[in-house]
Amino acid sequence: MKVFVPVKRVVDYNVKVRVKSDGTGVDLANVKMSMNPFDEIAIEEAVRLKEAGVATEVVAISCGTAASQETLRTALAIGADRAILVETDADVQPLAVAKLLKALVDKEGPQLVILGKQAIDDDSNQTGQMLAALLGWSQATFASKVVIAGGKAAVTREVDGGLETLELTMPAVVTTDLRLNEPRYATLPNIMKAKKKPLDTFKPADLGVDVAPRLTTLKVVEPAKRQAGIKVADVAQLLDKLKNEAKVI
């Protein structure tokens, strides 16, 4: 079974994000970038499936600038067998990513696509669902446990009331949640081996996909700073402020 794992290059989760002075976006100059944490979990799960003998090949995929090769090399160091970069300088939005992934799925024929439930830069949580819809495949989102056997996938996912287990007919798309696993660290020997693993590069035009943005960002602003709390003398004053100032009762 071949497994596709899309990964995204994002601002490292430890970095405090700064908004540009003109409000056009986030300042990426001299900012540490890394693999989206949810995608790192997806890579780890795919590698575990291969180690268990369920998967035969793990292919990491990224859509973005040439710098995304660094993210793909990290995926290769974790355990992916090869990588594919769809190189473009355009602002690739979820629908465009889903279309690019569909083109690659049609080209290579994997039986499972496993990816992070969302990217920490835009928090869209759309690509996996859009890809499943375009392919007409089964899908399970926010997976906290994945078991594949007998041509079916049993996926446990977290819902408001607890846990829900779905049985999917393969092929399928699965998006990962934080509790699925704890990704391993890439060791130095594996980082060195990753440099020799194959990494193919395509352009969106090679796949017949138009990646022109459908959405336009009008303005980016930092969230309002939290106001300091106040002390009240008694319950009556508290109720008065909740009713007349906060207007929550």
mmCIF file of C-alpha atoms in Angstrom:
data_model
loop_
_atom_site.group_PDB
_atom_site.id
_atom_site.type_symbol
_atom_site.label_atom_id
_atom_site.label_comp_id
_atom_site.label_asym_id
_atom_site.label_seq_id
_atom_site.Cartn_x
_atom_site.Cartn_y
_atom_site.Cartn_z
ATOM 1 C CA MET A 1 0.000 0.000 0.000
ATOM 2 C CA LYS A 2 1.367 3.386 -1.025
ATOM 3 C CA VAL A 3 0.757 6.262 1.379
ATOM 4 C CA PHE A 4 0.814 9.956 0.454
ATOM 5 C CA VAL A 5 1.650 12.460 3.196
ATOM 6 C CA PRO A 6 1.271 16.156 2.286
ATOM 7 C CA VAL A 7 3.420 18.455 4.448
ATOM 8 C CA LYS A 8 3.536 22.236 4.688
ATOM 9 C CA ARG A 9 6.346 24.658 5.512
ATOM 10 C CA VAL A 10 5.124 27.114 8.146
ATOM 11 C CA VAL A 11 6.496 29.533 10.719
ATOM 12 C CA ASP A 12 7.885 27.488 13.615
ATOM 13 C CA TYR A 13 5.359 27.147 16.436
ATOM 14 C CA ASN A 14 7.849 28.585 18.947
ATOM 15 C CA VAL A 15 8.168 31.856 17.022
ATOM 16 C CA LYS A 16 6.118 34.889 18.006
ATOM 17 C CA VAL A 17 4.451 35.995 14.780
ATOM 18 C CA ARG A 18 4.700 39.672 13.801
ATOM 19 C CA VAL A 19 2.288 41.467 11.494
ATOM 20 C CA LYS A 20 3.790 43.683 8.779
ATOM 21 C CA SER A 21 3.528 47.422 9.407
ATOM 22 C CA ASP A 22 1.333 47.888 6.318
ATOM 23 C CA GLY A 23 -1.088 45.124 7.413
ATOM 24 C CA THR A 24 -0.629 43.074 4.228
ATOM 25 C CA GLY A 25 0.402 39.899 6.003
ATOM 26 C CA VAL A 26 2.821 38.255 8.418
ATOM 27 C CA ASP A 27 6.484 39.220 8.456
ATOM 28 C CA LEU A 28 8.525 36.179 7.356
ATOM 29 C CA ALA A 29 11.913 37.901 7.095
ATOM 30 C CA ASN A 30 14.601 36.028 9.075
ATOM 31 C CA VAL A 31 11.925 33.869 10.735
ATOM 32 C CA LYS A 32 12.565 30.226 11.579
ATOM 33 C CA MET A 33 10.407 27.913 9.459
ATOM 34 C CA SER A 34 9.598 24.255 10.092
ATOM 35 C CA MET A 35 7.176 21.493 9.207
ATOM 36 C CA ASN A 36 3.569 22.000 10.266
ATOM 37 C CA PRO A 37 3.245 20.029 13.562
ATOM 38 C CA PHE A 38 0.082 18.196 12.479
ATOM 39 C CA ASP A 39 1.830 17.085 9.267
ATOM 40 C CA GLU A 40 4.768 15.838 11.329
ATOM 41 C CA ILE A 41 2.300 13.606 13.174
ATOM 42 C CA ALA A 42 0.974 12.389 9.806
ATOM 43 C CA ILE A 43 4.496 11.481 8.637
ATOM 44 C CA GLU A 44 5.144 9.613 11.880
ATOM 45 C CA GLU A 45 1.896 7.636 11.504
ATOM 46 C CA ALA A 46 2.700 6.723 7.887
ATOM 47 C CA VAL A 47 6.186 5.548 8.868
ATOM 48 C CA ARG A 48 4.694 3.462 11.677
ATOM 49 C CA LEU A 49 2.313 1.852 9.178
ATOM 50 C CA LYS A 50 5.303 0.963 7.027
ATOM 51 C CA GLU A 51 7.235 -0.433 9.998
ATOM 52 C CA ALA A 52 4.184 -2.559 10.846
ATOM 53 C CA GLY A 53 4.170 -3.991 7.315
ATOM 54 C CA VAL A 54 0.879 -2.341 6.370
ATOM 55 C CA ALA A 55 2.374 0.246 4.000
ATOM 56 C CA THR A 56 5.015 -0.451 1.367
ATOM 57 C CA GLU A 57 5.974 3.116 0.432
ATOM 58 C CA VAL A 58 5.613 6.540 2.055
ATOM 59 C CA VAL A 59 5.702 9.567 -0.232
ATOM 60 C CA ALA A 60 5.963 13.085 1.227
ATOM 61 C CA ILE A 61 4.511 15.928 -0.840
ATOM 62 C CA SER A 62 4.696 19.693 -0.478
ATOM 63 C CA CYS A 63 3.319 22.587 -2.510
ATOM 64 C CA GLY A 64 5.203 25.864 -2.288
ATOM 65 C CA THR A 65 8.483 27.608 -2.959
ATOM 66 C CA ALA A 66 11.847 25.939 -3.506
ATOM 67 C CA ALA A 67 12.535 26.406 0.225
ATOM 68 C CA SER A 68 9.933 23.687 0.888
ATOM 69 C CA GLN A 69 12.602 21.161 -0.105
ATOM 70 C CA GLU A 70 14.012 21.621 3.408
ATOM 71 C CA THR A 71 10.681 20.503 4.892
ATOM 72 C CA LEU A 72 10.567 17.510 2.566
ATOM 73 C CA ARG A 73 14.101 16.509 3.573
ATOM 74 C CA THR A 74 12.912 16.536 7.190
ATOM 75 C CA ALA A 75 10.081 14.177 6.219
ATOM 76 C CA LEU A 76 12.591 11.932 4.446
ATOM 77 C CA ALA A 77 14.784 11.932 7.558
ATOM 78 C CA ILE A 78 11.829 10.845 9.693
ATOM 79 C CA GLY A 79 11.273 7.884 7.395
ATOM 80 C CA ALA A 80 9.522 8.775 4.130
ATOM 81 C CA ASP A 81 10.915 6.906 1.102
ATOM 82 C CA ARG A 82 10.783 9.717 -1.433
ATOM 83 C CA ALA A 83 9.375 13.202 -1.878
ATOM 84 C CA ILE A 84 7.565 15.339 -4.440
ATOM 85 C CA LEU A 85 7.629 19.136 -4.544
ATOM 86 C CA VAL A 86 5.088 21.092 -6.563
ATOM 87 C CA GLU A 87 7.086 24.289 -6.876
ATOM 88 C CA THR A 88 5.300 27.615 -7.149
ATOM 89 C CA ASP A 89 5.798 31.128 -5.803
ATOM 90 C CA ALA A 90 2.044 31.757 -5.762
ATOM 91 C CA ASP A 91 0.024 31.959 -2.552
ATOM 92 C CA VAL A 92 -1.307 28.404 -2.708
ATOM 93 C CA GLN A 93 -4.691 28.192 -0.993
ATOM 94 C CA PRO A 94 -6.465 25.022 0.258
ATOM 95 C CA LEU A 95 -8.525 24.388 -2.888
ATOM 96 C CA ALA A 96 -5.448 24.724 -5.114
ATOM 97 C CA VAL A 97 -3.502 22.352 -2.846
ATOM 98 C CA ALA A 98 -6.350 19.825 -2.976
ATOM 99 C CA LYS A 99 -6.400 20.000 -6.783
ATOM 100 C CA LEU A 100 -2.622 19.529 -6.978
ATOM 101 C CA LEU A 101 -2.826 16.550 -4.626
ATOM 102 C CA LYS A 102 -5.659 15.029 -6.663
ATOM 103 C CA ALA A 103 -3.537 15.294 -9.806
ATOM 104 C CA LEU A 104 -0.676 13.512 -8.067
ATOM 105 C CA VAL A 105 -3.014 10.842 -6.652
ATOM 106 C CA ASP A 106 -4.377 10.203 -10.147
ATOM 107 C CA LYS A 107 -0.799 9.975 -11.416
ATOM 108 C CA GLU A 108 0.615 7.633 -8.738
ATOM 109 C CA GLY A 109 -2.384 5.743 -7.324
ATOM 110 C CA PRO A 110 -1.856 5.668 -3.530
ATOM 111 C CA GLN A 111 -4.416 3.889 -1.349
ATOM 112 C CA LEU A 112 -4.164 6.289 1.594
ATOM 113 C CA VAL A 113 -3.581 10.011 1.998
ATOM 114 C CA ILE A 114 -2.825 11.045 5.557
ATOM 115 C CA LEU A 115 -2.247 14.694 6.434
ATOM 116 C CA GLY A 116 -2.505 17.145 9.299
ATOM 117 C CA LYS A 117 -5.990 18.337 10.143
ATOM 118 C CA GLN A 118 -4.893 21.956 9.659
ATOM 119 C CA ALA A 119 -1.848 24.155 9.206
ATOM 120 C CA ILE A 120 -0.890 26.421 12.089
ATOM 121 C CA ASP A 121 -0.399 29.445 9.824
ATOM 122 C CA ASP A 122 -3.885 29.816 8.324
ATOM 123 C CA ASP A 123 -5.839 27.271 10.460
ATOM 124 C CA SER A 124 -8.081 26.599 7.459
ATOM 125 C CA ASN A 125 -8.790 22.901 8.169
ATOM 126 C CA GLN A 126 -10.004 22.450 4.571
ATOM 127 C CA THR A 127 -7.460 20.633 2.401
ATOM 128 C CA GLY A 128 -8.166 17.081 3.570
ATOM 129 C CA GLN A 129 -11.925 17.435 3.209
ATOM 130 C CA MET A 130 -11.628 19.103 -0.199
ATOM 131 C CA LEU A 131 -9.274 16.384 -1.439
ATOM 132 C CA ALA A 132 -11.640 13.611 -0.315
ATOM 133 C CA ALA A 133 -14.516 15.355 -2.118
ATOM 134 C CA LEU A 134 -12.517 15.791 -5.343
ATOM 135 C CA LEU A 135 -11.425 12.135 -5.283
ATOM 136 C CA GLY A 136 -14.756 10.741 -4.106
ATOM 137 C CA TRP A 137 -12.910 8.822 -1.370
ATOM 138 C CA SER A 138 -13.856 7.916 2.186
ATOM 139 C CA GLN A 139 -12.597 10.371 4.788
ATOM 140 C CA ALA A 140 -12.062 10.612 8.532
ATOM 141 C CA THR A 141 -10.936 13.808 10.243
ATOM 142 C CA PHE A 142 -9.220 14.550 13.577
ATOM 143 C CA ALA A 143 -7.906 10.996 13.930
ATOM 144 C CA SER A 144 -6.517 9.956 17.315
ATOM 145 C CA LYS A 145 -6.035 6.293 16.338
ATOM 146 C CA VAL A 146 -5.724 4.558 12.959
ATOM 147 C CA VAL A 147 -5.858 0.794 12.393
ATOM 148 C CA ILE A 148 -5.732 -0.619 8.856
ATOM 149 C CA ALA A 149 -6.574 -4.248 8.124
ATOM 150 C CA GLY A 150 -8.481 -6.242 5.528
ATOM 151 C CA GLY A 151 -8.799 -3.381 3.077
ATOM 152 C CA LYS A 152 -10.533 -1.192 5.646
ATOM 153 C CA ALA A 153 -9.405 1.533 8.044
ATOM 154 C CA ALA A 154 -10.778 1.894 11.567
ATOM 155 C CA VAL A 155 -10.289 5.498 12.646
ATOM 156 C CA THR A 156 -10.986 6.755 16.162
ATOM 157 C CA ARG A 157 -11.661 10.476 16.303
ATOM 158 C CA GLU A 158 -12.423 12.933 19.067
ATOM 159 C CA VAL A 159 -15.892 14.496 19.105
ATOM 160 C CA ASP A 160 -17.655 16.732 21.611
ATOM 161 C CA GLY A 161 -19.189 13.797 23.467
ATOM 162 C CA GLY A 162 -16.069 11.618 23.616
ATOM 163 C CA LEU A 163 -14.630 9.256 21.012
ATOM 164 C CA GLU A 164 -16.146 8.061 17.751
ATOM 165 C CA THR A 165 -14.812 5.142 15.693
ATOM 166 C CA LEU A 166 -15.431 5.034 11.950
ATOM 167 C CA GLU A 167 -14.796 2.172 9.532
ATOM 168 C CA LEU A 168 -13.621 3.398 6.131
ATOM 169 C CA THR A 169 -13.424 1.543 2.871
ATOM 170 C CA MET A 170 -10.039 2.077 1.235
ATOM 171 C CA PRO A 171 -8.830 4.173 -0.516
ATOM 172 C CA ALA A 172 -9.306 6.943 2.036
ATOM 173 C CA VAL A 173 -8.204 10.355 3.269
ATOM 174 C CA VAL A 174 -7.363 10.722 6.973
ATOM 175 C CA THR A 175 -6.484 13.948 8.799
ATOM 176 C CA THR A 176 -4.504 13.721 12.026
ATOM 177 C CA ASP A 177 -5.040 15.231 15.456
ATOM 178 C CA LEU A 178 -2.458 15.897 18.176
ATOM 179 C CA ARG A 179 -3.136 12.739 20.187
ATOM 180 C CA LEU A 180 -2.511 10.291 17.341
ATOM 181 C CA ASN A 181 1.177 9.865 18.183
ATOM 182 C CA GLU A 182 4.363 11.609 19.273
ATOM 183 C CA PRO A 183 6.693 12.173 16.302
ATOM 184 C CA ARG A 184 10.245 10.844 16.568
ATOM 185 C CA TYR A 185 13.303 13.034 16.277
ATOM 186 C CA ALA A 186 15.242 12.739 13.039
ATOM 187 C CA THR A 187 18.658 11.272 13.879
ATOM 188 C CA LEU A 188 21.845 12.564 12.286
ATOM 189 C CA PRO A 189 22.428 9.353 10.259
ATOM 190 C CA ASN A 190 18.885 9.556 8.891
ATOM 191 C CA ILE A 191 19.328 13.259 8.077
ATOM 192 C CA MET A 192 22.406 12.350 6.053
ATOM 193 C CA LYS A 193 20.572 9.484 4.316
ATOM 194 C CA ALA A 194 17.691 11.833 3.475
ATOM 195 C CA LYS A 195 20.007 13.880 1.270
ATOM 196 C CA LYS A 196 20.340 10.903 -1.082
ATOM 197 C CA LYS A 197 16.650 9.983 -1.240
ATOM 198 C CA PRO A 198 14.809 10.972 -4.457
ATOM 199 C CA LEU A 199 12.975 14.308 -4.562
ATOM 200 C CA ASP A 200 11.004 15.025 -7.743
ATOM 201 C CA THR A 201 9.909 18.530 -8.683
ATOM 202 C CA PHE A 202 6.866 19.540 -10.717
ATOM 203 C CA LYS A 203 5.239 22.812 -11.650
ATOM 204 C CA PRO A 204 1.463 23.294 -11.291
ATOM 205 C CA ALA A 205 1.256 23.575 -15.081
ATOM 206 C CA ASP A 206 2.796 20.088 -15.387
ATOM 207 C CA LEU A 207 -0.214 18.765 -13.481
ATOM 208 C CA GLY A 208 -2.732 20.918 -15.343
ATOM 209 C CA VAL A 209 -3.798 22.849 -12.244
ATOM 210 C CA ASP A 210 -4.491 26.574 -11.966
ATOM 211 C CA VAL A 211 -3.267 27.765 -8.551
ATOM 212 C CA ALA A 212 -4.393 31.388 -8.903
ATOM 213 C CA PRO A 213 -5.748 32.552 -5.503
ATOM 214 C CA ARG A 214 -9.543 32.623 -5.125
ATOM 215 C CA LEU A 215 -9.401 34.612 -1.905
ATOM 216 C CA THR A 216 -7.853 38.023 -1.304
ATOM 217 C CA THR A 217 -6.511 39.107 2.076
ATOM 218 C CA LEU A 218 -7.743 42.619 2.731
ATOM 219 C CA LYS A 219 -5.912 43.291 5.976
ATOM 220 C CA VAL A 220 -4.061 41.489 8.734
ATOM 221 C CA VAL A 221 -4.144 42.890 12.278
ATOM 222 C CA GLU A 222 -2.884 41.648 15.610
ATOM 223 C CA PRO A 223 -5.540 40.583 18.128
ATOM 224 C CA ALA A 224 -6.509 43.216 20.666
ATOM 225 C CA LYS A 225 -4.481 43.109 23.850
ATOM 226 C CA ARG A 226 -6.284 41.671 26.818
ATOM 227 C CA GLN A 227 -7.490 44.324 29.237
ATOM 228 C CA ALA A 228 -6.567 44.129 32.894
ATOM 229 C CA GLY A 229 -9.152 42.772 35.268
ATOM 230 C CA ILE A 230 -10.839 44.832 37.983
ATOM 231 C CA LYS A 231 -11.993 44.140 41.517
ATOM 232 C CA VAL A 232 -15.576 44.743 42.616
ATOM 233 C CA ALA A 233 -16.807 45.461 46.117
ATOM 234 C CA ASP A 234 -19.711 43.032 46.205
ATOM 235 C CA VAL A 235 -21.980 40.752 44.201
ATOM 236 C CA ALA A 236 -24.383 43.582 43.373
ATOM 237 C CA GLN A 237 -21.624 45.584 41.681
ATOM 238 C CA LEU A 238 -20.450 42.472 39.821
ATOM 239 C CA LEU A 239 -23.946 41.867 38.471
ATOM 240 C CA ASP A 240 -24.269 45.507 37.503
ATOM 241 C CA LYS A 241 -21.047 45.436 35.481
ATOM 242 C CA LEU A 242 -21.920 42.126 33.796
ATOM 243 C CA LYS A 243 -25.303 43.514 32.830
ATOM 244 C CA ASN A 244 -24.512 47.098 31.864
ATOM 245 C CA GLU A 245 -20.847 47.053 30.766
ATOM 246 C CA ALA A 246 -20.101 43.522 29.562
ATOM 247 C CA LYS A 247 -23.766 42.994 28.543
ATOM 248 C CA VAL A 248 -23.506 39.247 29.033
ATOM 249 C CA ILE A 249 -26.563 38.871 31.250
#
